[in-house]
């Protein structure tokens, strides 16, 4: 996940790699002392800088030279320009040949290396996009476009059923049965087809 809000853990998901870290923990940028989210939450919510007790140094707007290597407690999230943690790269290497299915949900997939994950798995693994918009840079076997929460609810309720094509089918890919007043079967051929769920209780087939 690229989320940093730990909602996956709140939902009970155990096998999750937080590519960009999370607010669950924090680290002193000077001494490396570890803190929990609760340790700095009150300070951050007051829009103040949390400092470690390893030093009395504080940010001084009038002394730039002194502001290097301050004992600031930084949330363990990946800021723009920083490298992703080793756990991400190690787990991708370990998992890339194992998936039966790749699902991308709610992402622009513009930032590497996360955007490269679909290219790391074997081409035989089907890939599904659940998103507000199509991603022209990536090719998915099926795209379900609209509000992600609504699409997931319809999947859970059985209104959208995704299953493999039979072996004797004339074309390859996967079948999507969508029941929102209408039923559509979508097959992958040369161009990735998708179902548009952006309209109210309506479904439009596009190829």
Coordinates of C-alpha atoms in Angstrom, one line a residue:
X1 CA 0.0 0.0 0.0
X2 CA 1.0 3.6 -0.6
X3 CA -1.2 4.8 2.2
X4 CA 0.5 6.1 5.3
X5 CA -2.5 6.3 7.6
X6 CA -2.4 2.6 8.9
X7 CA -6.0 2.1 7.9
X8 CA -5.0 -1.4 6.6
X9 CA -4.1 -2.4 10.1
X10 CA -7.3 -0.9 11.5
X11 CA -9.2 -3.0 9.0
X12 CA -7.4 -6.1 10.3
X13 CA -5.1 -6.7 7.3
X14 CA -1.9 -8.4 8.5
X15 CA 0.1 -9.1 5.4
X16 CA 0.8 -5.6 4.2
X17 CA 3.9 -3.7 3.1
X18 CA 3.6 0.0 3.7
X19 CA 5.7 1.2 0.7
X20 CA 5.9 4.8 2.0
X21 CA 6.0 4.0 5.7
X22 CA 3.4 5.1 8.1
X23 CA 2.6 7.4 11.0
X24 CA 2.5 4.5 13.4
X25 CA 6.1 5.1 14.5
X26 CA 8.6 7.9 14.4
X27 CA 12.4 8.3 14.7
X28 CA 14.7 11.0 16.1
X29 CA 16.7 12.3 13.2
X30 CA 19.8 12.8 15.4
X31 CA 20.1 9.8 17.8
X32 CA 17.7 7.3 16.1
X33 CA 15.5 6.8 19.2
X34 CA 12.1 5.3 18.3
X35 CA 8.8 6.8 19.2
X36 CA 5.1 5.8 18.8
X37 CA 2.5 7.8 17.0
X38 CA 0.9 8.6 20.4
X39 CA 4.2 10.1 21.6
X40 CA 4.1 12.9 19.1
X41 CA 0.5 13.1 18.1
X42 CA -0.5 16.0 20.5
X43 CA 2.5 18.1 19.4
X44 CA 1.9 17.5 15.7
X45 CA -1.8 18.3 16.0
X46 CA -0.8 21.6 17.6
X47 CA 1.3 22.3 14.5
X48 CA 4.5 22.3 16.6
X49 CA 7.8 20.4 15.9
X50 CA 8.3 17.3 18.1
X51 CA 11.8 17.1 19.5
X52 CA 13.7 14.2 21.1
X53 CA 15.0 14.5 24.6
X54 CA 18.5 13.6 23.5
X55 CA 19.3 17.3 23.1
X56 CA 18.0 20.7 24.0
X57 CA 18.7 22.1 20.5
X58 CA 15.7 23.6 18.7
X59 CA 15.0 25.2 15.3
X60 CA 16.4 28.7 15.1
X61 CA 15.1 30.8 12.1
X62 CA 18.0 33.2 12.7
X63 CA 20.8 30.6 12.7
X64 CA 20.7 28.4 9.6
X65 CA 24.0 26.7 10.4
X66 CA 22.6 25.5 13.8
X67 CA 19.6 24.0 12.1
X68 CA 21.4 21.0 10.7
X69 CA 21.1 17.7 12.5
X70 CA 18.4 18.8 14.9
X71 CA 16.8 16.2 17.2
X72 CA 13.5 16.4 15.4
X73 CA 11.2 13.4 15.7
X74 CA 10.2 12.5 12.1
X75 CA 7.3 10.2 11.4
X76 CA 8.5 7.0 9.7
X77 CA 7.1 8.0 6.3
X78 CA 8.9 8.4 3.0
X79 CA 9.1 12.0 2.0
X80 CA 9.4 13.0 -1.7
X81 CA 12.9 12.2 -2.9
X82 CA 13.7 9.7 -0.2
X83 CA 14.4 6.0 -0.9
X84 CA 11.7 3.4 -0.1
X85 CA 12.5 1.0 2.7
X86 CA 14.4 -2.2 2.1
X87 CA 11.4 -4.2 3.1
X88 CA 9.6 -3.0 0.0
X89 CA 12.3 -4.1 -2.4
X90 CA 13.0 -7.4 -0.6
X91 CA 9.3 -8.3 -0.5
X92 CA 8.8 -7.5 -4.2
X93 CA 11.7 -9.8 -5.1
X94 CA 10.2 -12.5 -2.9
X95 CA 6.6 -12.2 -4.2
X96 CA 6.8 -11.2 -7.8
X97 CA 6.5 -14.8 -9.2
X98 CA 3.8 -15.9 -6.8
X99 CA 0.6 -13.9 -7.5
X100 CA -2.5 -15.3 -9.2
X101 CA -3.9 -11.8 -9.7
X102 CA -2.9 -8.2 -9.5
X103 CA -5.4 -5.6 -8.4
X104 CA -4.6 -1.9 -8.5
X105 CA -7.1 0.2 -6.5
X106 CA -7.2 4.0 -6.3
X107 CA -3.9 5.1 -7.6
X108 CA -2.5 7.3 -10.4
X109 CA 0.5 4.9 -10.6
X110 CA 2.8 7.8 -11.5
X111 CA 5.6 7.4 -8.9
X112 CA 8.3 4.7 -9.2
X113 CA 9.1 2.2 -8.0
X114 CA 5.5 1.3 -7.0
X115 CA 4.3 2.1 -10.5
X116 CA 6.6 -0.6 -11.8
X117 CA 5.0 -3.4 -9.8
X118 CA 2.6 -4.4 -12.7
X119 CA 5.7 -5.0 -14.9
X120 CA 7.4 -7.1 -12.3
X121 CA 4.9 -10.0 -12.3
X122 CA 4.7 -12.6 -15.1
X123 CA 2.6 -11.5 -18.1
X124 CA 0.3 -14.5 -17.7
X125 CA -1.0 -13.0 -14.4
X126 CA -4.3 -11.1 -15.0
X127 CA -4.4 -7.5 -13.8
X128 CA -7.5 -5.5 -12.8
X129 CA -7.7 -1.7 -12.3
X130 CA -10.3 -0.3 -9.9
X131 CA -10.0 3.5 -10.2
X132 CA -11.8 6.8 -11.0
X133 CA -9.9 7.0 -14.3
X134 CA -8.1 4.9 -16.8
X135 CA -4.3 4.9 -16.8
X136 CA -3.0 5.3 -20.3
X137 CA 0.5 4.3 -19.4
X138 CA -0.5 0.9 -18.1
X139 CA -2.5 -1.9 -19.7
X140 CA -4.9 -3.9 -17.6
X141 CA -7.0 -6.9 -18.5
X142 CA -10.1 -5.3 -17.0
X143 CA -10.7 -1.7 -15.7
X144 CA -13.6 -1.0 -13.3
X145 CA -14.0 2.8 -13.3
X146 CA -15.9 4.9 -10.8
X147 CA -15.9 5.3 -7.1
X148 CA -13.6 2.7 -5.6
X149 CA -15.8 2.2 -2.5
X150 CA -18.9 1.6 -4.7
X151 CA -17.1 -0.9 -6.9
X152 CA -15.8 -2.8 -3.9
X153 CA -19.3 -2.9 -2.4
X154 CA -20.7 -4.3 -5.6
X155 CA -18.0 -6.9 -5.8
X156 CA -18.7 -7.9 -2.2
X157 CA -22.5 -8.1 -2.9
X158 CA -22.0 -10.2 -6.0
X159 CA -23.2 -7.5 -8.5
X160 CA -19.8 -7.8 -10.2
X161 CA -18.5 -11.3 -10.7
X162 CA -15.0 -11.8 -12.1
X163 CA -14.0 -15.3 -13.2
X164 CA -11.5 -16.9 -15.6
X165 CA -12.5 -17.6 -19.1
X166 CA -13.0 -21.3 -19.9
X167 CA -10.0 -23.0 -21.6
X168 CA -11.9 -23.5 -24.9
X169 CA -12.8 -19.8 -25.2
X170 CA -12.1 -18.1 -28.5
X171 CA -10.3 -15.2 -26.8
X172 CA -8.1 -14.9 -23.8
X173 CA -8.6 -12.9 -20.7
X174 CA -11.3 -12.7 -18.0
X175 CA -15.0 -12.4 -17.9
X176 CA -16.8 -9.7 -15.9
X177 CA -20.5 -10.1 -15.1
X178 CA -21.8 -6.7 -14.0
X179 CA -25.4 -6.5 -12.7
X180 CA -26.5 -2.9 -12.1
X181 CA -29.8 -3.1 -13.9
X182 CA -27.9 -4.5 -16.9
X183 CA -25.5 -7.4 -17.4
X184 CA -22.3 -7.2 -19.4
X185 CA -19.7 -9.8 -20.4
X186 CA -16.4 -8.3 -21.1
X187 CA -13.6 -10.2 -22.8
X188 CA -10.0 -9.2 -23.3
X189 CA -8.7 -9.3 -26.8
X190 CA -6.1 -6.8 -28.1
X191 CA -7.3 -3.7 -26.3
X192 CA -8.1 -3.8 -22.6
X193 CA -11.8 -3.4 -22.2
X194 CA -13.4 -1.8 -19.1
X195 CA -16.7 -1.2 -17.4
X196 CA -17.5 2.5 -16.5
X197 CA -19.3 2.7 -13.1
X198 CA -19.1 6.5 -12.8
X199 CA -22.8 7.0 -13.7
X200 CA -25.6 6.6 -11.2
X201 CA -26.7 2.9 -11.2
X202 CA -25.7 2.7 -14.8
X203 CA -23.1 0.6 -16.7
X204 CA -21.5 1.4 -20.0
X205 CA -19.4 -1.1 -21.9
X206 CA -16.4 0.4 -23.7
X207 CA -13.7 -1.4 -25.7

